[in-house]
Amino acid sequence: MKRCNICICIYMFLGALSFAYFSKSLSGSYMKSTITQLERRFDIPSYLIGVIDGSFEVGNLLVIAFVSYFGAKLHRPKIIAIGCLLMSIGTFIIALPHFIIGRYEFETSVRWEINSTDSPAPCPKNSAAICVPVLVPECEGESNMSMWIYVLLGNVLRGIGETPVQPLGISYIDDFASQENAALYVGCVQTISVVGPVFGYLLGSMCAKIYVDIGFVNMETISIGPSDSRWVGAWWLGYLIAGVLTLLSAVPFWFLPRSLPVGQKGATRCTPDGVPSTDFIPTLRILLGNPIYLIYLCVTIIQLNSLIGMVTYKPKYIEQHFGQSASKANFLMGVVNIPAVALGMFSGGLCMKKLKLSLMGAAKFAFSTSLIGYFLSLFFFAMSCENAKVAGVTVPYDGMDVLLFDKPSAFTACNSDCVCSANDWDPVCGEDGITYVSPCLAGCTRSDGSGSNTVFAQCSCVGSAGNLTARTGQCLDREDCDRMFPYFLALSVITSFIISLGGTPGYMLLIRCIEPQLKSLALGFHALATRTLAGIPAPIYFGAIIDTTCLKWGQKRCGGIGACRIYNTAAYRTAYLGLTLSLRSASFLVCIPGFLLLRQQVRREQRNAVRGALANGGAEMEALGKDETADREAAVVPETKSVREPVVRDTEGSQPTAEHHSRDRETRL
């Protein structure tokens, strides 16, 4: 009965932990799927999005030492429950700004004329009606500029809550599950953690299709669609769903016991291979004195910088470079890229088992897959798209000289009669296939229809003859990108799979290159270093470099620069891919001395093994010789005794008689 109860509790804990892993990985991937939505909603540049994304690691680092030291001494299931509760609260805080900052108002240059219900005049021909942004009276008191801080604080709280889930959950399974089942249970939990991001990106894709203020505005009056750079999806909805899931994952842990009886296997369980706290500094010095471990640490930090920066902004790259919507970019990440990574990690572990890779073999395998993925990634540079044709930004107005990106000019003779603002971003697509920054700058004097069906007429800048029409939104006819995008997607899947093949062998290299008694400390220090030096800074400086390629910044309602509306495609591609591959190149250079040191260590271990075998062999030969000598002596001694029988006395002290000798011989025979 007791054994059955133990099994039930283990299965309950395994199910609860798997659900917690699913919830936290779903929330994390959903955060990355909403970066463009958050940029547009709060009018912030990409580097601030990087700060928000890295704040999760900051929260994790704040309590990781406390959890590592005190977690195992407390009620582990309840500590995990508290962590899930904090993650849930943090996720709800991220969604909070939507409910306190009012409705989203995207920038537009079209203003209704005073005391008129007719269609707006985009380009009035007199100065009495000026097309300039109108600041609402309450603008000065508006605090939208700082609303992103709530998102940052909520993400920090998510990081704090996530900290105890993995170490305490895995240690609980390892302590109370049978040895033959513990590895299987941990593998199940890790598999679930890979499934979570798939659903996270799919949730992001679904929410990106829904307008941010759905249910509170008349959608017929909305003139933008999901492909517009001003579109903001219902980003908050996904956080509410993720928060509820995380909250539910906390419930089962409150009803699980602090410990379970281990029964017969209790005597076979080993204590953790950690070190006493008093020996921490000397042991850490020994660990950091291992040159192979240090080089491995440097390589993984550099490669994780490349990986984290690339993954964080990959949906944004798909949107900006190939003209895809945020919904489609997130969908492709969820159903294509993430499964390819999961399959690669599983296949890498399978290859390591089938090939029975040694320490050097695992290192060569991980290096080879990374190098192959690197060379394949170079083909991304060839998959280029031209800049979107935007008059006065990327292409000149008809009849003007070649445009220089550093000296853009939105004004020309065709719109000189209009008093327009160059700061507005309200793009329209002319019949000539060129996008104009606003209907006013396109020289349009009349508009018909409403919302996304608005058509602007008598546009003096559209076409060589002028007086043509334009419709709302950017021109999306980019045949070169449409042809190139499937090839980009296929290559992205292949490179993700190949690079992921080396994940498991690389992790095993970390475990095997150090002494067994240092394993726990090495893994903990590795996690701490990668979070600090890769998880936090990578999204920030990737975002800052991407910001340098912006050609047209949006304007906040209360003044100031907002989110970027259009990028220099060629510069964006060079910055994003160049930074990613440059970091990988640096990691390969660091690998060279690592291979040399690893080869020396392997040869040294082989020599020691040979010497040990020879020493053991000599001892065995010597022992065998002694055994053979003893056997020979044992065979000779009885015969000697039969010839030279020692003189013994009987109980009466007399000499033995001939009868006695004769009886002894008969007995021996």
XYZ file of C-alpha atoms in Angstrom:
669
model
C 0.000 0.000 0.000
C 2.839 2.335 0.886
C 4.594 1.535 -2.399
C 1.443 2.283 -4.374
C 1.044 5.667 -2.645
C 4.646 6.512 -3.504
C 3.985 5.772 -7.171
C 0.841 7.905 -7.162
C 2.679 10.855 -5.613
C 5.559 10.542 -8.067
C 3.155 10.478 -11.011
C 1.243 13.452 -9.618
C 4.455 15.392 -9.182
C 5.631 14.440 -12.676
C 2.357 15.600 -14.218
C 2.370 18.851 -12.244
C 5.994 19.577 -13.116
C 5.398 18.847 -16.805
C 2.474 21.263 -16.844
C 4.576 23.894 -15.069
C 7.353 23.442 -17.654
C 4.803 23.763 -20.450
C 3.320 26.942 -18.973
C 6.615 28.703 -18.343
C 8.056 27.852 -21.770
C 4.823 28.956 -23.437
C 4.993 32.312 -21.633
C 8.641 32.806 -22.568
C 8.115 32.119 -26.260
C 4.973 34.261 -26.308
C 7.045 37.150 -24.941
C 9.406 36.874 -27.911
C 6.481 36.667 -30.330
C 5.122 40.034 -29.163
C 8.228 42.215 -29.485
C 7.000 44.108 -32.552
C 3.554 44.532 -30.986
C 5.097 45.988 -27.827
C 7.347 48.294 -29.860
C 4.377 49.785 -31.690
C 2.020 49.920 -28.724
C 4.449 51.746 -26.439
C 6.362 53.564 -29.212
C 9.763 52.317 -28.095
C 12.882 51.331 -30.090
C 14.227 47.804 -30.386
C 16.965 48.197 -27.789
C 14.359 48.862 -25.091
C 12.578 45.699 -26.153
C 15.923 43.985 -25.597
C 16.046 45.415 -22.081
C 12.552 44.074 -21.409
C 13.432 40.644 -22.803
C 16.641 40.437 -20.753
C 14.865 41.450 -17.548
C 13.638 37.861 -17.185
C 17.225 36.700 -16.688
C 17.785 39.523 -14.199
C 14.895 38.272 -12.069
C 16.267 34.763 -12.275
C 19.698 35.828 -11.092
C 18.278 37.761 -8.135
C 17.187 34.617 -6.298
C 19.116 31.760 -7.882
C 21.688 31.639 -5.081
C 18.964 31.629 -2.398
C 17.012 28.879 -4.139
C 20.113 26.775 -4.747
C 21.186 26.921 -1.096
C 17.897 26.815 0.821
C 15.549 25.195 -1.704
C 16.410 21.563 -0.977
C 16.097 22.176 2.788
C 12.519 23.476 2.529
C 9.232 22.071 1.240
C 10.176 21.774 -2.438
C 6.675 21.276 -3.928
C 5.369 24.350 -2.088
C 8.408 26.421 -3.132
C 7.659 25.467 -6.750
C 4.002 26.397 -6.200
C 5.038 29.821 -4.916
C 7.273 30.216 -7.963
C 4.412 29.394 -10.342
C 2.195 31.840 -8.475
C 4.799 34.605 -8.882
C 5.145 33.783 -12.578
C 1.395 34.073 -12.961
C 1.266 37.446 -11.181
C 4.166 38.705 -13.305
C 2.397 37.642 -16.496
C -0.776 39.477 -15.445
C 1.271 42.601 -14.663
C 2.663 42.531 -18.206
C -0.894 42.714 -19.575
C -1.931 45.437 -17.097
C -0.964 48.515 -19.209
C -3.598 47.642 -21.803
C -6.331 48.293 -19.260
C -4.991 51.591 -17.899
C -3.624 53.555 -20.882
C -6.768 53.851 -22.948
C -7.360 53.047 -26.593
C -4.613 52.725 -29.162
C -4.514 55.631 -31.618
C -2.228 55.043 -34.561
C -0.697 58.070 -36.233
C -2.372 59.433 -39.331
C -2.202 62.655 -41.306
C -5.850 62.597 -42.284
C -7.958 64.942 -40.146
C -11.639 65.679 -40.458
C -12.352 69.296 -41.236
C -14.023 71.276 -38.503
C -17.837 71.538 -38.688
C -17.991 69.004 -41.514
C -19.062 65.411 -41.840
C -17.726 64.977 -45.353
C -14.699 62.921 -46.280
C -11.413 64.393 -45.088
C -9.298 66.568 -47.346
C -5.818 65.012 -47.304
C -4.165 67.887 -49.109
C -6.022 71.189 -48.762
C -5.007 73.751 -51.321
C -4.963 76.641 -48.896
C -3.308 77.336 -45.585
C -6.572 77.618 -43.724
C -6.699 73.887 -43.123
C -3.280 72.569 -42.291
C -2.641 68.828 -42.261
C -0.651 68.554 -39.055
C -0.967 66.183 -36.114
C -3.443 67.321 -33.526
C -2.351 66.993 -29.901
C -5.161 66.140 -27.554
C -5.591 68.455 -24.533
C -4.803 65.743 -21.993
C -1.549 64.816 -23.723
C 0.671 66.460 -21.117
C -0.760 64.318 -18.352
C -0.552 61.107 -20.309
C 1.891 58.552 -18.953
C 1.990 56.199 -21.959
C 5.707 56.830 -22.307
C 6.470 54.892 -19.153
C 3.906 52.101 -19.469
C 6.545 49.716 -20.788
C 8.054 49.742 -17.288
C 5.115 47.605 -16.127
C 6.037 45.054 -18.784
C 9.647 45.082 -17.578
C 8.688 44.650 -13.912
C 6.275 41.858 -14.761
C 8.986 40.057 -16.703
C 11.409 40.411 -13.776
C 8.784 38.816 -11.519
C 8.373 36.012 -14.060
C 12.110 35.391 -13.855
C 12.005 35.276 -10.061
C 9.126 32.799 -10.084
C 10.730 30.547 -12.695
C 13.931 30.046 -10.702
C 12.895 27.133 -8.383
C 10.939 25.142 -10.971
C 13.806 23.383 -12.715
C 16.391 22.708 -9.966
C 13.923 21.747 -7.250
C 11.669 19.818 -9.598
C 14.454 17.710 -11.078
C 16.061 17.084 -7.683
C 12.705 15.943 -6.241
C 12.323 13.391 -9.032
C 15.918 12.239 -8.651
C 15.526 11.793 -4.885
C 12.288 9.820 -4.795
C 11.890 8.100 -8.155
C 13.590 4.791 -8.755
C 16.966 4.976 -10.407
C 15.812 3.180 -13.532
C 12.848 5.579 -13.962
C 14.403 8.907 -12.941
C 16.118 9.485 -16.295
C 12.913 8.631 -18.173
C 10.888 11.074 -16.075
C 13.398 13.881 -16.573
C 13.366 13.207 -20.329
C 9.568 13.486 -20.371
C 9.699 16.834 -18.592
C 12.355 18.167 -20.979
C 10.258 17.071 -23.953
C 7.261 18.961 -22.646
C 9.424 22.066 -22.278
C 10.094 21.915 -26.031
C 6.386 21.602 -26.833
C 5.590 24.792 -24.883
C 7.308 27.228 -27.305
C 5.380 25.733 -30.227
C 2.091 26.679 -28.605
C 3.550 29.996 -27.442
C 4.343 31.112 -30.981
C 1.012 29.791 -32.253
C -0.746 31.793 -29.559
C 1.275 34.828 -30.633
C 0.209 34.243 -34.235
C -3.451 34.091 -33.277
C -3.357 37.218 -31.102
C -1.421 39.207 -33.726
C -4.377 38.854 -36.115
C -6.791 40.421 -33.634
C -6.833 44.206 -33.304
C -5.554 45.446 -29.967
C -8.840 47.118 -28.961
C -11.148 44.460 -30.332
C -14.630 44.803 -28.897
C -14.142 48.474 -27.971
C -13.839 50.094 -31.407
C -15.744 49.972 -34.662
C -13.476 47.949 -36.919
C -14.975 49.590 -40.002
C -13.245 52.807 -39.022
C -9.811 51.144 -38.774
C -7.873 51.913 -41.942
C -4.902 49.627 -41.247
C -4.459 45.864 -41.476
C -2.139 43.220 -39.955
C 0.535 43.906 -42.592
C 0.730 47.607 -41.754
C 3.695 48.770 -39.671
C 1.268 50.603 -37.348
C -0.908 47.554 -36.669
C -0.950 46.338 -33.065
C -2.493 42.996 -32.321
C -4.180 41.872 -29.102
C -0.838 41.278 -27.372
C -2.420 41.464 -23.931
C -4.812 38.574 -24.593
C -2.045 36.004 -24.842
C -0.542 37.119 -21.527
C -3.889 36.649 -19.815
C -4.135 33.121 -21.208
C -0.537 32.308 -20.239
C -1.112 33.768 -16.767
C -4.144 31.572 -16.178
C -2.264 28.460 -17.303
C 0.648 29.267 -14.997
C -1.722 29.888 -12.103
C -3.378 26.507 -12.648
C 0.021 24.801 -12.732
C 0.662 25.951 -9.150
C -2.383 24.195 -7.677
C -1.218 20.531 -7.571
C 2.063 21.341 -5.838
C 0.250 22.547 -2.710
C -1.086 19.011 -2.100
C 2.149 17.076 -2.570
C 4.230 15.933 0.424
C 7.581 17.406 1.348
C 9.287 14.028 0.995
C 8.484 10.443 0.153
C 9.736 7.195 1.730
C 12.386 5.734 -0.506
C 12.015 2.182 0.772
C 14.559 -0.399 -0.292
C 16.331 1.870 -2.715
C 17.121 4.342 0.002
C 20.365 2.589 0.807
C 21.543 2.783 -2.780
C 20.914 6.476 -3.297
C 23.947 8.667 -3.498
C 24.269 12.073 -2.015
C 24.816 15.009 -4.377
C 28.349 15.450 -5.547
C 28.535 18.961 -4.271
C 31.069 20.471 -1.921
C 30.727 21.989 1.531
C 30.051 25.702 1.624
C 33.307 26.313 3.458
C 35.177 24.824 0.489
C 33.313 26.875 -2.122
C 36.013 29.428 -2.940
C 38.906 26.930 -3.150
C 36.773 24.548 -5.207
C 35.690 27.345 -7.532
C 39.342 28.260 -7.961
C 40.096 24.678 -8.922
C 37.194 24.660 -11.382
C 38.237 27.913 -13.050
C 41.792 26.616 -13.153
C 40.654 23.950 -15.617
C 41.582 25.497 -19.008
C 39.277 23.198 -20.985
C 36.294 24.213 -18.862
C 37.152 27.905 -19.257
C 37.420 27.593 -23.034
C 34.152 25.651 -23.185
C 32.531 28.382 -21.095
C 33.807 31.117 -23.432
C 32.652 29.240 -26.535
C 29.142 28.637 -25.209
C 28.775 32.246 -24.031
C 29.740 33.569 -27.469
C 27.502 31.110 -29.306
C 24.566 31.767 -26.983
C 24.936 35.496 -27.631
C 24.560 34.717 -31.315
C 21.681 32.293 -30.769
C 19.659 34.426 -28.336
C 20.022 37.588 -30.401
C 19.084 35.743 -33.575
C 16.028 33.988 -32.106
C 14.747 37.121 -30.347
C 14.600 39.201 -33.516
C 13.982 36.508 -36.114
C 10.206 37.109 -36.326
C 10.934 40.833 -36.700
C 13.476 40.067 -39.448
C 10.883 38.001 -41.324
C 8.395 40.852 -41.018
C 10.699 43.659 -42.089
C 12.801 41.894 -44.714
C 10.225 39.698 -46.431
C 7.142 41.814 -45.817
C 5.296 39.142 -43.845
C 2.785 39.922 -41.122
C 3.619 39.375 -37.452
C 0.977 36.659 -37.345
C 2.575 34.675 -40.166
C 6.100 35.141 -38.799
C 5.067 33.766 -35.398
C 3.162 30.907 -37.001
C 6.211 29.837 -38.973
C 8.428 30.012 -35.891
C 5.998 27.766 -34.015
C 5.304 25.077 -36.590
C 8.603 25.035 -38.513
C 11.640 26.300 -36.624
C 10.936 25.072 -33.077
C 10.102 21.475 -34.135
C 13.279 21.415 -36.254
C 15.321 22.401 -33.186
C 13.622 19.775 -31.009
C 14.189 17.065 -33.630
C 17.826 18.106 -33.949
C 18.464 17.859 -30.203
C 16.835 14.427 -30.023
C 18.723 13.180 -33.093
C 22.010 14.472 -31.667
C 21.544 12.433 -28.501
C 20.579 9.397 -30.555
C 23.679 9.756 -32.760
C 25.875 10.024 -29.688
C 24.433 6.800 -28.320
C 24.609 4.861 -31.584
C 28.111 6.050 -32.476
C 29.319 5.638 -28.877
C 31.191 8.915 -29.072
C 34.138 9.470 -26.780
C 35.040 12.813 -25.226
C 37.000 13.880 -28.291
C 34.339 12.409 -30.567
C 31.592 14.455 -28.905
C 33.683 17.622 -29.266
C 34.343 16.952 -32.956
C 30.677 16.153 -33.583
C 29.446 19.364 -31.923
C 32.077 21.448 -33.726
C 31.303 19.870 -37.101
C 27.556 20.460 -36.903
C 28.083 24.050 -35.818
C 30.570 24.629 -38.639
C 28.247 23.121 -41.266
C 25.393 25.284 -39.991
C 27.690 28.307 -40.163
C 28.554 27.749 -43.824
C 24.907 27.149 -44.718
C 23.960 30.377 -42.944
C 26.196 32.319 -45.315
C 23.620 31.690 -48.040
C 21.183 33.919 -46.143
C 23.151 36.903 -47.424
C 22.231 35.904 -50.971
C 18.526 35.762 -50.116
C 18.044 39.494 -50.298
C 15.072 41.697 -51.010
C 15.068 45.198 -52.342
C 13.930 48.068 -50.197
C 10.271 48.891 -50.364
C 9.746 51.750 -52.797
C 8.782 54.699 -50.609
C 8.824 58.116 -52.291
C 11.224 60.499 -50.608
C 12.636 57.741 -48.364
C 14.024 54.909 -50.494
C 13.245 56.148 -54.004
C 13.001 59.683 -55.390
C 9.819 61.306 -56.578
C 9.378 61.047 -60.323
C 11.872 63.216 -62.176
C 14.151 63.813 -59.175
C 17.788 62.814 -58.848
C 18.879 59.603 -57.123
C 17.926 59.658 -53.457
C 20.553 59.520 -50.719
C 19.445 57.732 -47.552
C 21.216 60.236 -45.325
C 19.397 63.172 -46.966
C 15.798 62.095 -47.468
C 13.339 64.600 -48.821
C 9.603 64.045 -48.695
C 8.795 67.384 -50.312
C 8.860 68.140 -54.001
C 7.102 70.272 -56.567
C 4.102 67.957 -56.861
C 3.097 68.476 -53.227
C 4.304 72.049 -52.808
C 0.736 73.355 -52.728
C -0.038 71.231 -49.644
C 1.002 72.092 -46.133
C 2.019 68.638 -44.921
C 3.891 67.232 -41.970
C 6.957 65.155 -42.795
C 6.699 63.436 -39.396
C 3.457 61.582 -40.086
C 3.475 57.982 -41.217
C 0.199 57.223 -42.967
C 1.363 55.329 -46.070
C -0.697 55.036 -49.217
C 0.011 52.921 -52.281
C -0.187 54.756 -55.556
C -1.237 53.286 -58.869
C 2.387 53.580 -59.962
C 3.413 50.931 -57.405
C 5.229 53.397 -55.151
C 4.385 53.958 -51.500
C 3.959 57.542 -50.310
C 4.513 58.570 -46.708
C 1.038 60.096 -46.466
C -1.826 61.036 -48.801
C -0.927 64.643 -48.193
C 2.648 64.122 -49.434
C 1.220 62.177 -52.392
C -0.597 65.374 -53.367
C -4.065 63.816 -53.025
C -6.852 66.356 -52.721
C -9.884 64.108 -52.377
C -10.802 60.857 -50.657
C -13.736 58.476 -50.952
C -14.850 55.664 -48.656
C -13.857 54.979 -45.073
C -11.543 52.785 -43.069
C -9.420 50.335 -45.020
C -11.561 50.918 -48.124
C -10.577 54.580 -48.435
C -9.409 55.597 -51.914
C -7.569 58.880 -52.485
C -8.025 60.684 -55.791
C -6.437 63.515 -57.721
C -2.972 62.710 -56.359
C -0.572 65.018 -58.148
C 2.570 63.053 -57.207
C 1.343 59.630 -58.320
C 2.598 58.661 -61.768
C 4.311 60.746 -64.384
C 1.038 62.301 -65.500
C -0.174 62.919 -61.955
C -3.820 63.051 -60.786
C -3.923 59.282 -60.250
C -5.410 57.436 -57.281
C -3.918 55.799 -54.210
C -5.240 53.401 -51.591
C -4.475 53.049 -47.899
C -1.492 51.007 -46.790
C 1.927 50.213 -48.214
C 2.397 48.582 -51.598
C 2.969 44.899 -50.965
C 3.871 43.809 -54.489
C 7.451 42.569 -53.969
C 7.776 39.663 -56.365
C 11.450 39.102 -55.604
C 10.705 38.583 -51.892
C 7.737 36.327 -52.560
C 9.937 34.063 -54.666
C 12.816 34.137 -52.204
C 10.888 33.557 -48.978
C 10.245 29.776 -49.411
C 13.977 29.228 -49.982
C 14.768 31.264 -46.881
C 12.314 29.199 -44.867
C 13.717 25.878 -46.110
C 17.304 26.923 -45.410
C 16.297 28.184 -41.975
C 14.820 24.790 -41.074
C 17.882 22.900 -42.329
C 20.399 25.089 -40.482
C 18.347 24.999 -37.263
C 18.250 21.207 -37.395
C 21.976 20.796 -38.133
C 23.131 23.252 -35.477
C 20.826 21.613 -32.905
C 22.398 18.220 -33.607
C 25.452 19.305 -31.625
C 23.484 20.479 -28.607
C 23.396 17.210 -26.674
C 27.000 16.131 -27.451
C 28.182 19.608 -26.508
C 26.381 19.403 -23.176
C 27.881 15.978 -22.492
C 31.298 17.468 -23.234
C 30.725 19.925 -20.398
C 29.967 17.097 -17.992
C 32.866 14.865 -19.028
C 35.657 17.420 -19.241
C 35.661 18.000 -15.477
C 36.164 15.867 -12.401
C 33.025 14.155 -11.102
C 33.113 15.919 -7.741
C 33.007 19.314 -9.521
C 30.071 18.503 -11.801
C 27.335 20.265 -9.842
C 29.384 23.394 -9.330
C 30.450 23.421 -12.986
C 26.869 23.172 -14.242
C 25.658 25.851 -11.840
C 28.439 28.268 -12.692
C 27.872 27.619 -16.407
C 24.179 28.491 -16.078
C 25.013 31.628 -14.081
C 27.643 32.806 -16.582
C 25.521 32.224 -19.672
C 22.507 34.000 -18.195
C 24.598 36.979 -17.125
C 26.819 37.342 -20.178
C 24.455 36.120 -22.908
C 20.809 36.100 -21.827
C 20.820 39.705 -20.607
C 23.072 41.682 -22.993
C 22.406 39.922 -26.328
C 18.833 41.207 -26.935
C 19.913 44.734 -25.950
C 22.858 45.229 -28.291
C 21.178 43.308 -31.120
C 18.228 45.691 -30.822
C 20.499 48.749 -30.654
C 22.313 47.720 -33.847
C 19.015 47.039 -35.611
C 17.836 50.540 -34.623
C 20.738 52.074 -36.581
C 19.199 50.789 -39.831
C 15.894 52.641 -39.385
C 14.942 55.049 -42.190
C 11.666 56.399 -40.850
C 10.827 56.729 -37.161
C 7.276 57.025 -35.947
C 6.173 59.991 -33.866
C 4.561 59.815 -30.448
C 1.326 61.644 -29.876
C 2.968 63.895 -27.335
C 6.089 64.396 -29.415
C 9.312 62.454 -29.600
C 10.536 59.463 -31.576
C 8.476 56.298 -31.383
C 8.881 52.903 -33.019
C 10.583 52.477 -36.381
C 8.223 52.304 -39.364
C 10.573 51.274 -42.150
C 14.134 49.962 -42.262
C 16.884 49.995 -44.838
C 16.491 46.370 -45.907
C 20.074 45.863 -47.077
C 21.538 47.451 -43.942
C 19.143 45.475 -41.710
C 20.179 42.195 -43.350
C 23.877 43.037 -43.048
C 23.579 44.081 -39.395
C 21.400 41.175 -38.266
C 23.113 38.360 -40.148
C 26.568 39.919 -39.903
C 26.434 40.180 -36.123
C 25.066 36.642 -35.778
C 27.755 35.070 -37.959
C 30.563 37.238 -36.577
C 29.906 35.895 -33.104
C 29.949 32.338 -34.415
C 33.246 33.028 -36.192
C 34.746 34.248 -32.926
C 33.584 31.079 -31.159
C 35.341 28.903 -33.748
C 38.605 30.734 -33.168
C 38.324 30.081 -29.433
C 37.709 26.383 -30.177
C 41.204 25.929 -31.656
C 43.151 26.065 -28.359
C 40.325 24.105 -26.776
C 40.841 21.191 -29.149
C 44.582 21.233 -28.529
C 44.123 21.139 -24.760
C 41.404 18.516 -24.990
C 43.643 16.292 -27.125
C 46.435 16.627 -24.580
C 44.060 15.688 -21.770
C 42.732 12.671 -23.652
C 46.265 11.446 -24.423
C 47.290 11.986 -20.813
C 44.302 9.999 -19.598
C 45.083 7.233 -22.084
C 48.705 7.038 -20.906
C 47.554 6.924 -17.287
C 45.090 4.196 -18.168
C 47.805 2.169 -19.897
C 50.169 2.606 -16.968
C 47.444 1.608 -14.578
C 46.631 -1.421 -16.676
C 50.295 -2.422 -16.804
C 50.652 -1.925 -13.066
C 47.534 -3.945 -12.411
C 48.700 -6.542 -14.904
C 52.105 -6.865 -13.177
C 50.436 -7.214 -9.816
C 48.110 -9.840 -11.206
C 51.030 -11.750 -12.767
C 52.918 -11.631 -9.498
C 49.886 -12.807 -7.570
C 49.317 -15.532 -10.148
C 52.962 -16.646 -9.816
C 52.612 -16.812 -6.065
C 49.444 -18.866 -6.404
C 51.140 -21.330 -8.762
C 54.133 -21.676 -6.410
C 51.818 -22.275 -3.490
C 49.971 -24.928 -5.471
C 53.224 -26.720 -6.341
C 54.359 -26.612 -2.733
C 51.011 -27.905 -1.609
C 51.386 -30.836 -3.990
C 54.943 -31.701 -2.778
C 54.523 -31.303 0.978
C 52.228 -34.307 1.572
C 54.768 -36.632 -0.078
C 57.552 -35.267 2.082
C 55.487 -35.768 5.171
C 54.887 -39.356 4.230
C 58.622 -40.000 4.079
C 59.744 -37.945 7.025
C 57.006 -38.267 9.515
C 57.660 -36.132 12.514
C 58.060 -37.889 15.790
C 55.006 -37.479 17.917
C 54.284 -38.779 21.281
C 51.140 -40.360 22.439
C 49.218 -39.162 25.341
C 51.368 -41.262 27.586
C 54.631 -39.755 26.221
C 55.884 -42.990 24.604
C 57.454 -43.312 21.137
C 55.136 -44.326 18.266
C 55.286 -47.974 17.335
C 55.532 -49.606 13.933
C 51.856 -50.444 14.168
C 51.052 -46.761 14.439
C 53.081 -45.928 11.313
C 51.429 -48.691 9.376
C 47.951 -47.489 10.420
C 48.814 -43.887 9.404
C 49.913 -44.942 5.957
C 46.711 -46.905 5.483
C 44.685 -43.887 6.545
C 46.447 -41.564 4.053
C 46.009 -44.087 1.305
